[in-house]
Structures are given as C-alpha cells and as structure tokens.
Amino acid sequence: MKVKILAIVERDGDRFHAYCPAFDGLHMDGSTEEEALQRTIDGLKWYLDSLQRHDDPLPIGPDCVIVDDQPRIQSPEIPPDALVRSLEVQWAPSAVQP
C-alpha cells in the first residue's frame, strides 16, 4: 500500500524540524532537510504499524491519502516560511506482528 502524506519542514536554528499534520505527535528533526524527512518517513512507518496494531483507522483526509493515481495534497495551515514536501511511504500492513 502506498500512502501519500503531507510533511512540513521548518528551519529550527541550525537544524530542521519536520512534522505531518495528519499524524498527531509525530515530530522529527535533522541537521539537514533530507535527514529530517528520512527520520519522518521512519517515524511514519512506526506510527502506521501502531495504528494497525490498535485497529485504529488511517487519518485519511487532505494531508493523508492512499495513492490511487496522483492525488493533490493541500493544507490551509502551512506556515509561510515552511518547506512543503509530499512523502510516499511504502507500507506492508500484513507484515506487522501484534
């Protein structure tokens, strides 16, 4: 399953802070934008696994969609100086062990 998730990256001093509005509590940082985004992808996989283990639904909406074609993702709450990236996460729900 491919899930397309909106990620917002902001400078935080000499580091970068990344978060995904659809996933409460998922905040990552890195010394570069790429590192913050990679950590976010890793965190998303753990978050998605946790949702599955607890039988919680995916937060489907404008910031998180299951990829069918190439849907467009938009969010009205993006800070003006933020860098916006769309992440695609390859996730295998059946591989998760309870």
Tab-separated table of C-alpha atoms in Angstrom:
chain	number	residue	atom	x	y	z
A	1	MET	CA	0.000	0.000	0.000
A	2	LYS	CA	1.302	3.469	-0.800
A	3	VAL	CA	0.211	6.339	1.377
A	4	LYS	CA	0.851	9.943	0.358
A	5	ILE	CA	1.375	12.160	3.393
A	6	LEU	CA	1.903	15.901	3.656
A	7	ALA	CA	5.096	16.806	5.527
A	8	ILE	CA	6.067	20.300	6.622
A	9	VAL	CA	9.709	21.173	7.213
A	10	GLU	CA	10.834	24.322	9.005
A	11	ARG	CA	14.225	25.670	9.944
A	12	ASP	CA	14.848	25.462	13.672
A	13	GLY	CA	18.053	27.360	14.349
A	14	ASP	CA	20.788	25.418	12.587
A	15	ARG	CA	18.583	22.283	12.296
A	16	PHE	CA	15.343	21.316	10.527
A	17	HIS	CA	12.037	20.352	12.148
A	18	ALA	CA	9.587	18.128	10.200
A	19	TYR	CA	6.047	17.125	11.049
A	20	CYS	CA	2.950	15.681	9.417
A	21	PRO	CA	-0.329	17.457	10.318
A	22	ALA	CA	-2.372	14.261	9.886
A	23	PHE	CA	-0.294	12.382	12.478
A	24	ASP	CA	-0.525	13.975	15.935
A	25	GLY	CA	2.692	13.871	17.914
A	26	LEU	CA	4.971	12.900	15.030
A	27	HIS	CA	7.759	15.487	15.038
A	28	MET	CA	11.288	14.813	13.829
A	29	ASP	CA	14.422	16.850	13.398
A	30	GLY	CA	17.653	16.598	11.488
A	31	SER	CA	20.780	18.523	10.660
A	32	THR	CA	19.563	18.749	7.034
A	33	GLU	CA	16.139	18.830	5.403
A	34	GLU	CA	16.803	15.386	3.926
A	35	GLU	CA	17.731	13.907	7.308
A	36	ALA	CA	14.598	15.338	8.931
A	37	LEU	CA	12.461	13.912	6.113
A	38	GLN	CA	14.100	10.466	6.311
A	39	ARG	CA	13.518	10.370	10.049
A	40	THR	CA	9.913	11.381	9.397
A	41	ILE	CA	9.471	8.501	6.937
A	42	ASP	CA	10.921	6.080	9.506
A	43	GLY	CA	8.627	7.504	12.196
A	44	LEU	CA	5.609	7.249	9.904
A	45	LYS	CA	6.223	3.550	9.393
A	46	TRP	CA	6.212	3.020	13.175
A	47	TYR	CA	3.102	5.194	13.509
A	48	LEU	CA	1.273	3.255	10.769
A	49	ASP	CA	2.246	-0.049	12.398
A	50	SER	CA	0.868	1.211	15.723
A	51	LEU	CA	-2.422	2.245	14.095
A	52	GLN	CA	-2.758	-1.247	12.658
A	53	ARG	CA	-1.892	-2.993	15.943
A	54	HIS	CA	-4.576	-0.982	17.747
A	55	ASP	CA	-7.145	-1.335	14.941
A	56	ASP	CA	-7.205	2.441	14.525
A	57	PRO	CA	-8.073	3.921	11.128
A	58	LEU	CA	-5.674	5.814	8.902
A	59	PRO	CA	-6.238	9.578	9.236
A	60	ILE	CA	-7.455	9.850	5.635
A	61	GLY	CA	-8.074	13.431	4.583
A	62	PRO	CA	-6.374	16.264	2.741
A	63	ASP	CA	-3.000	15.549	4.421
A	64	CYS	CA	-3.050	11.736	4.115
A	65	VAL	CA	-4.378	9.776	1.149
A	66	ILE	CA	-3.999	6.270	-0.176
A	67	VAL	CA	-2.387	6.634	-3.584
A	68	ASP	CA	-4.565	5.555	-6.489
A	69	ASP	CA	-3.483	7.958	-9.207
A	70	GLN	CA	-1.564	11.073	-8.255
A	71	PRO	CA	-3.890	12.954	-5.900
A	72	ARG	CA	-3.008	16.501	-4.945
A	73	ILE	CA	-2.450	17.252	-1.270
A	74	GLN	CA	-3.115	20.697	0.171
A	75	SER	CA	-3.336	22.145	3.654
A	76	PRO	CA	-4.530	25.595	4.688
A	77	GLU	CA	-2.385	25.623	7.861
A	78	ILE	CA	1.124	25.769	6.373
A	79	PRO	CA	3.412	28.404	7.913
A	80	PRO	CA	4.529	30.980	5.326
A	81	ASP	CA	8.276	30.163	5.570
A	82	ALA	CA	7.825	26.371	5.698
A	83	LEU	CA	9.079	23.947	3.085
A	84	VAL	CA	6.304	21.599	1.969
A	85	ARG	CA	7.114	18.078	0.826
A	86	SER	CA	4.863	15.207	-0.152
A	87	LEU	CA	6.177	11.871	1.136
A	88	GLU	CA	5.230	8.496	-0.271
A	89	VAL	CA	5.614	5.675	2.212
A	90	GLN	CA	5.638	2.048	1.084
A	91	TRP	CA	3.984	0.150	3.922
A	92	ALA	CA	3.071	-3.530	4.187
A	93	PRO	CA	0.236	-3.796	6.733
A	94	SER	CA	0.235	-7.597	6.679
A	95	ALA	CA	3.896	-7.675	7.818
A	96	VAL	CA	3.112	-6.193	11.237
A	97	GLN	CA	3.148	-8.599	14.167
A	98	PRO	CA	0.931	-7.819	17.203
